[in-house]
Amino acid sequence: MSLARTVDLRADDLKGKTWAGYIRESTRGQADRYGPQIQRAEQATFAERHGLRPTRREYVDLVSGKDTLRRTDFARMLADAETGAFEVLLCYDTSRFARNVADAWTYARSSLGAGSSSSSAPTG
């Protein structure tokens, strides 16, 4: 699922926008499918393919998505989104961004809705 749809973005709308990446891994057992290196590589590939400009901002949480209060980089990302530090947030999969689609939409509409957008970045 692409959260970019929450603001009706098309691939052409992304070109030239600044991007940051959000990475979350909750257990070592997820490394094969959701490991930080995999997420980082997919985000970079997506950004290059769509002409996004890097901000060199990366937010990494190595904790469960259940407890948002323990996700310190998630909180930092939301604060940076509100100040316009980036225009597009790339996240490998909606499950990395939030525990469920409803939470993802809530975060996308509140903080990210302040001028930033979010997009899942799988390239496959």
mmCIF file with all atom_site columns, C-alpha atoms in Angstrom:
data_model
loop_
_atom_site.group_PDB
_atom_site.id
_atom_site.type_symbol
_atom_site.label_atom_id
_atom_site.label_alt_id
_atom_site.label_comp_id
_atom_site.label_asym_id
_atom_site.label_entity_id
_atom_site.label_seq_id
_atom_site.pdbx_PDB_ins_code
_atom_site.Cartn_x
_atom_site.Cartn_y
_atom_site.Cartn_z
_atom_site.occupancy
_atom_site.B_iso_or_equiv
_atom_site.pdbx_formal_charge
_atom_site.auth_seq_id
_atom_site.auth_comp_id
_atom_site.auth_asym_id
_atom_site.auth_atom_id
_atom_site.pdbx_PDB_model_num
ATOM 1   C CA . MET A 1 1   ? 0.000  0.000   0.000   1.00 0.00 ? 1   MET A CA 1
ATOM 2   C CA . SER A 1 2   ? 1.315  3.433   -0.827  1.00 0.00 ? 2   SER A CA 1
ATOM 3   C CA . LEU A 1 3   ? 0.545  6.216   1.596   1.00 0.00 ? 3   LEU A CA 1
ATOM 4   C CA . ALA A 1 4   ? 1.400  8.674   -1.172  1.00 0.00 ? 4   ALA A CA 1
ATOM 5   C CA . ARG A 1 5   ? -2.205 8.269   -2.263  1.00 0.00 ? 5   ARG A CA 1
ATOM 6   C CA . THR A 1 6   ? -3.345 10.169  0.825   1.00 0.00 ? 6   THR A CA 1
ATOM 7   C CA . VAL A 1 7   ? -2.394 13.384  -0.937  1.00 0.00 ? 7   VAL A CA 1
ATOM 8   C CA . ASP A 1 8   ? -3.044 12.115  -4.478  1.00 0.00 ? 8   ASP A CA 1
ATOM 9   C CA . LEU A 1 9   ? 0.601  12.035  -5.537  1.00 0.00 ? 9   LEU A CA 1
ATOM 10  C CA . ARG A 1 10  ? 1.625  10.495  -8.820  1.00 0.00 ? 10  ARG A CA 1
ATOM 11  C CA . ALA A 1 11  ? 5.142  9.327   -9.644  1.00 0.00 ? 11  ALA A CA 1
ATOM 12  C CA . ASP A 1 12  ? 5.696  12.499  -11.701 1.00 0.00 ? 12  ASP A CA 1
ATOM 13  C CA . ASP A 1 13  ? 4.848  14.621  -8.650  1.00 0.00 ? 13  ASP A CA 1
ATOM 14  C CA . LEU A 1 14  ? 7.812  13.209  -6.731  1.00 0.00 ? 14  LEU A CA 1
ATOM 15  C CA . LYS A 1 15  ? 10.571 14.399  -9.036  1.00 0.00 ? 15  LYS A CA 1
ATOM 16  C CA . GLY A 1 16  ? 12.781 17.012  -7.393  1.00 0.00 ? 16  GLY A CA 1
ATOM 17  C CA . LYS A 1 17  ? 11.220 16.691  -3.935  1.00 0.00 ? 17  LYS A CA 1
ATOM 18  C CA . THR A 1 18  ? 13.435 16.089  -0.901  1.00 0.00 ? 18  THR A CA 1
ATOM 19  C CA . TRP A 1 19  ? 13.202 12.758  0.873   1.00 0.00 ? 19  TRP A CA 1
ATOM 20  C CA . ALA A 1 20  ? 14.021 11.131  4.186   1.00 0.00 ? 20  ALA A CA 1
ATOM 21  C CA . GLY A 1 21  ? 13.797 7.471   5.106   1.00 0.00 ? 21  GLY A CA 1
ATOM 22  C CA . TYR A 1 22  ? 12.163 5.651   7.998   1.00 0.00 ? 22  TYR A CA 1
ATOM 23  C CA . ILE A 1 23  ? 13.458 2.192   8.936   1.00 0.00 ? 23  ILE A CA 1
ATOM 24  C CA . ARG A 1 24  ? 12.080 -0.111  11.611  1.00 0.00 ? 24  ARG A CA 1
ATOM 25  C CA . GLU A 1 25  ? 13.041 -3.644  12.542  1.00 0.00 ? 25  GLU A CA 1
ATOM 26  C CA . SER A 1 26  ? 11.310 -5.139  15.561  1.00 0.00 ? 26  SER A CA 1
ATOM 27  C CA . THR A 1 27  ? 13.103 -8.498  15.820  1.00 0.00 ? 27  THR A CA 1
ATOM 28  C CA . ARG A 1 28  ? 16.304 -10.014 14.498  1.00 0.00 ? 28  ARG A CA 1
ATOM 29  C CA . GLY A 1 29  ? 14.149 -12.726 12.942  1.00 0.00 ? 29  GLY A CA 1
ATOM 30  C CA . GLN A 1 30  ? 12.816 -10.142 10.487  1.00 0.00 ? 30  GLN A CA 1
ATOM 31  C CA . ALA A 1 31  ? 16.282 -9.334  9.097   1.00 0.00 ? 31  ALA A CA 1
ATOM 32  C CA . ASP A 1 32  ? 15.886 -11.525 5.995   1.00 0.00 ? 32  ASP A CA 1
ATOM 33  C CA . ARG A 1 33  ? 12.725 -9.734  4.928   1.00 0.00 ? 33  ARG A CA 1
ATOM 34  C CA . TYR A 1 34  ? 12.763 -6.379  6.716   1.00 0.00 ? 34  TYR A CA 1
ATOM 35  C CA . GLY A 1 35  ? 16.363 -5.822  7.806   1.00 0.00 ? 35  GLY A CA 1
ATOM 36  C CA . PRO A 1 36  ? 17.672 -2.248  7.849   1.00 0.00 ? 36  PRO A CA 1
ATOM 37  C CA . GLN A 1 37  ? 20.016 -2.864  4.893   1.00 0.00 ? 37  GLN A CA 1
ATOM 38  C CA . ILE A 1 38  ? 17.146 -4.163  2.761   1.00 0.00 ? 38  ILE A CA 1
ATOM 39  C CA . GLN A 1 39  ? 14.910 -1.230  3.694   1.00 0.00 ? 39  GLN A CA 1
ATOM 40  C CA . ARG A 1 40  ? 17.705 1.307   3.105   1.00 0.00 ? 40  ARG A CA 1
ATOM 41  C CA . ALA A 1 41  ? 18.560 -0.146  -0.324  1.00 0.00 ? 41  ALA A CA 1
ATOM 42  C CA . GLU A 1 42  ? 14.914 -0.207  -1.450  1.00 0.00 ? 42  GLU A CA 1
ATOM 43  C CA . GLN A 1 43  ? 14.414 3.392   -0.362  1.00 0.00 ? 43  GLN A CA 1
ATOM 44  C CA . ALA A 1 44  ? 17.523 4.537   -2.241  1.00 0.00 ? 44  ALA A CA 1
ATOM 45  C CA . THR A 1 45  ? 16.440 2.679   -5.384  1.00 0.00 ? 45  THR A CA 1
ATOM 46  C CA . PHE A 1 46  ? 12.930 4.154   -5.208  1.00 0.00 ? 46  PHE A CA 1
ATOM 47  C CA . ALA A 1 47  ? 14.304 7.670   -4.625  1.00 0.00 ? 47  ALA A CA 1
ATOM 48  C CA . GLU A 1 48  ? 16.700 7.431   -7.560  1.00 0.00 ? 48  GLU A CA 1
ATOM 49  C CA . ARG A 1 49  ? 14.048 5.977   -9.868  1.00 0.00 ? 49  ARG A CA 1
ATOM 50  C CA . HIS A 1 50  ? 11.658 8.846   -9.096  1.00 0.00 ? 50  HIS A CA 1
ATOM 51  C CA . GLY A 1 51  ? 14.168 11.700  -9.084  1.00 0.00 ? 51  GLY A CA 1
ATOM 52  C CA . LEU A 1 52  ? 13.920 12.506  -5.385  1.00 0.00 ? 52  LEU A CA 1
ATOM 53  C CA . ARG A 1 53  ? 16.636 14.632  -3.776  1.00 0.00 ? 53  ARG A CA 1
ATOM 54  C CA . PRO A 1 54  ? 18.231 13.239  -0.596  1.00 0.00 ? 54  PRO A CA 1
ATOM 55  C CA . THR A 1 55  ? 18.227 15.133  2.673   1.00 0.00 ? 55  THR A CA 1
ATOM 56  C CA . ARG A 1 56  ? 20.506 12.542  4.293   1.00 0.00 ? 56  ARG A CA 1
ATOM 57  C CA . ARG A 1 57  ? 17.894 12.235  7.044   1.00 0.00 ? 57  ARG A CA 1
ATOM 58  C CA . GLU A 1 58  ? 17.285 8.719   8.213   1.00 0.00 ? 58  GLU A CA 1
ATOM 59  C CA . TYR A 1 59  ? 15.144 7.629   11.115  1.00 0.00 ? 59  TYR A CA 1
ATOM 60  C CA . VAL A 1 60  ? 15.833 4.157   12.523  1.00 0.00 ? 60  VAL A CA 1
ATOM 61  C CA . ASP A 1 61  ? 13.948 2.341   15.269  1.00 0.00 ? 61  ASP A CA 1
ATOM 62  C CA . LEU A 1 62  ? 14.991 -1.164  16.279  1.00 0.00 ? 62  LEU A CA 1
ATOM 63  C CA . VAL A 1 63  ? 11.940 -1.826  18.451  1.00 0.00 ? 63  VAL A CA 1
ATOM 64  C CA . SER A 1 64  ? 8.431  -3.176  18.097  1.00 0.00 ? 64  SER A CA 1
ATOM 65  C CA . GLY A 1 65  ? 5.901  -0.942  16.404  1.00 0.00 ? 65  GLY A CA 1
ATOM 66  C CA . LYS A 1 66  ? 3.394  -1.619  19.201  1.00 0.00 ? 66  LYS A CA 1
ATOM 67  C CA . ASP A 1 67  ? 4.806  0.997   21.521  1.00 0.00 ? 67  ASP A CA 1
ATOM 68  C CA . THR A 1 68  ? 5.042  4.312   19.689  1.00 0.00 ? 68  THR A CA 1
ATOM 69  C CA . LEU A 1 69  ? 6.546  5.962   22.785  1.00 0.00 ? 69  LEU A CA 1
ATOM 70  C CA . ARG A 1 70  ? 9.632  3.728   22.510  1.00 0.00 ? 70  ARG A CA 1
ATOM 71  C CA . ARG A 1 71  ? 10.103 4.650   18.853  1.00 0.00 ? 71  ARG A CA 1
ATOM 72  C CA . THR A 1 72  ? 12.296 7.693   19.473  1.00 0.00 ? 72  THR A CA 1
ATOM 73  C CA . ASP A 1 73  ? 13.296 8.202   15.839  1.00 0.00 ? 73  ASP A CA 1
ATOM 74  C CA . PHE A 1 74  ? 9.638  7.931   14.822  1.00 0.00 ? 74  PHE A CA 1
ATOM 75  C CA . ALA A 1 75  ? 8.855  10.841  17.141  1.00 0.00 ? 75  ALA A CA 1
ATOM 76  C CA . ARG A 1 76  ? 11.840 12.784  15.749  1.00 0.00 ? 76  ARG A CA 1
ATOM 77  C CA . MET A 1 77  ? 10.634 12.068  12.196  1.00 0.00 ? 77  MET A CA 1
ATOM 78  C CA . LEU A 1 78  ? 7.146  13.381  12.977  1.00 0.00 ? 78  LEU A CA 1
ATOM 79  C CA . ALA A 1 79  ? 8.622  16.558  14.477  1.00 0.00 ? 79  ALA A CA 1
ATOM 80  C CA . ASP A 1 80  ? 10.903 17.054  11.457  1.00 0.00 ? 80  ASP A CA 1
ATOM 81  C CA . ALA A 1 81  ? 7.966  16.496  9.082   1.00 0.00 ? 81  ALA A CA 1
ATOM 82  C CA . GLU A 1 82  ? 6.036  19.249  10.841  1.00 0.00 ? 82  GLU A CA 1
ATOM 83  C CA . THR A 1 83  ? 8.941  21.690  10.333  1.00 0.00 ? 83  THR A CA 1
ATOM 84  C CA . GLY A 1 84  ? 9.319  20.816  6.634   1.00 0.00 ? 84  GLY A CA 1
ATOM 85  C CA . ALA A 1 85  ? 12.720 19.119  6.974   1.00 0.00 ? 85  ALA A CA 1
ATOM 86  C CA . PHE A 1 86  ? 11.749 16.855  4.043   1.00 0.00 ? 86  PHE A CA 1
ATOM 87  C CA . GLU A 1 87  ? 8.917  16.634  1.541   1.00 0.00 ? 87  GLU A CA 1
ATOM 88  C CA . VAL A 1 88  ? 8.581  12.871  1.132   1.00 0.00 ? 88  VAL A CA 1
ATOM 89  C CA . LEU A 1 89  ? 9.103  10.111  3.670   1.00 0.00 ? 89  LEU A CA 1
ATOM 90  C CA . LEU A 1 90  ? 10.057 6.737   2.235   1.00 0.00 ? 90  LEU A CA 1
ATOM 91  C CA . CYS A 1 91  ? 9.236  3.609   4.180   1.00 0.00 ? 91  CYS A CA 1
ATOM 92  C CA . TYR A 1 92  ? 9.887  0.100   2.867   1.00 0.00 ? 92  TYR A CA 1
ATOM 93  C CA . ASP A 1 93  ? 6.477  -1.229  3.850   1.00 0.00 ? 93  ASP A CA 1
ATOM 94  C CA . THR A 1 94  ? 3.435  0.116   5.660   1.00 0.00 ? 94  THR A CA 1
ATOM 95  C CA . SER A 1 95  ? 4.100  -2.435  8.418   1.00 0.00 ? 95  SER A CA 1
ATOM 96  C CA . ARG A 1 96  ? 7.414  -0.711  9.134   1.00 0.00 ? 96  ARG A CA 1
ATOM 97  C CA . PHE A 1 97  ? 5.693  2.663   9.513   1.00 0.00 ? 97  PHE A CA 1
ATOM 98  C CA . ALA A 1 98  ? 2.763  1.618   11.698  1.00 0.00 ? 98  ALA A CA 1
ATOM 99  C CA . ARG A 1 99  ? 1.283  -1.540  13.162  1.00 0.00 ? 99  ARG A CA 1
ATOM 100 C CA . ASN A 1 100 ? -1.821 -1.318  11.005  1.00 0.00 ? 100 ASN A CA 1
ATOM 101 C CA . VAL A 1 101 ? -3.240 0.656   8.117   1.00 0.00 ? 101 VAL A CA 1
ATOM 102 C CA . ALA A 1 102 ? -5.506 2.759   10.355  1.00 0.00 ? 102 ALA A CA 1
ATOM 103 C CA . ASP A 1 103 ? -2.524 3.994   12.408  1.00 0.00 ? 103 ASP A CA 1
ATOM 104 C CA . ALA A 1 104 ? -0.549 4.648   9.231   1.00 0.00 ? 104 ALA A CA 1
ATOM 105 C CA . TRP A 1 105 ? -3.345 6.821   7.828   1.00 0.00 ? 105 TRP A CA 1
ATOM 106 C CA . THR A 1 106 ? -3.616 8.691   11.139  1.00 0.00 ? 106 THR A CA 1
ATOM 107 C CA . TYR A 1 107 ? 0.097  9.566   11.170  1.00 0.00 ? 107 TYR A CA 1
ATOM 108 C CA . ALA A 1 108 ? 0.127  10.389  7.472   1.00 0.00 ? 108 ALA A CA 1
ATOM 109 C CA . ARG A 1 109 ? -2.821 12.766  7.801   1.00 0.00 ? 109 ARG A CA 1
ATOM 110 C CA . SER A 1 110 ? -1.694 14.497  10.990  1.00 0.00 ? 110 SER A CA 1
ATOM 111 C CA . SER A 1 111 ? 2.023  15.225  10.960  1.00 0.00 ? 111 SER A CA 1
ATOM 112 C CA . LEU A 1 112 ? 2.857  14.207  7.424   1.00 0.00 ? 112 LEU A CA 1
ATOM 113 C CA . GLY A 1 113 ? -0.159 16.052  6.113   1.00 0.00 ? 113 GLY A CA 1
ATOM 114 C CA . ALA A 1 114 ? 1.558  19.304  7.052   1.00 0.00 ? 114 ALA A CA 1
ATOM 115 C CA . GLY A 1 115 ? 3.291  19.453  3.676   1.00 0.00 ? 115 GLY A CA 1
ATOM 116 C CA . SER A 1 116 ? 5.058  16.100  3.565   1.00 0.00 ? 116 SER A CA 1
ATOM 117 C CA . SER A 1 117 ? 3.899  12.844  2.093   1.00 0.00 ? 117 SER A CA 1
ATOM 118 C CA . SER A 1 118 ? 4.776  9.230   2.737   1.00 0.00 ? 118 SER A CA 1
ATOM 119 C CA . SER A 1 119 ? 5.280  6.392   0.337   1.00 0.00 ? 119 SER A CA 1
ATOM 120 C CA . SER A 1 120 ? 6.085  2.724   0.698   1.00 0.00 ? 120 SER A CA 1
ATOM 121 C CA . ALA A 1 121 ? 9.162  1.971   -1.354  1.00 0.00 ? 121 ALA A CA 1
ATOM 122 C CA . PRO A 1 122 ? 9.294  -1.673  -2.491  1.00 0.00 ? 122 PRO A CA 1
ATOM 123 C CA . THR A 1 123 ? 10.762 -1.730  -5.973  1.00 0.00 ? 123 THR A CA 1
ATOM 124 C CA . GLY A 1 124 ? 9.859  -5.332  -6.879  1.00 0.00 ? 124 GLY A CA 1
#
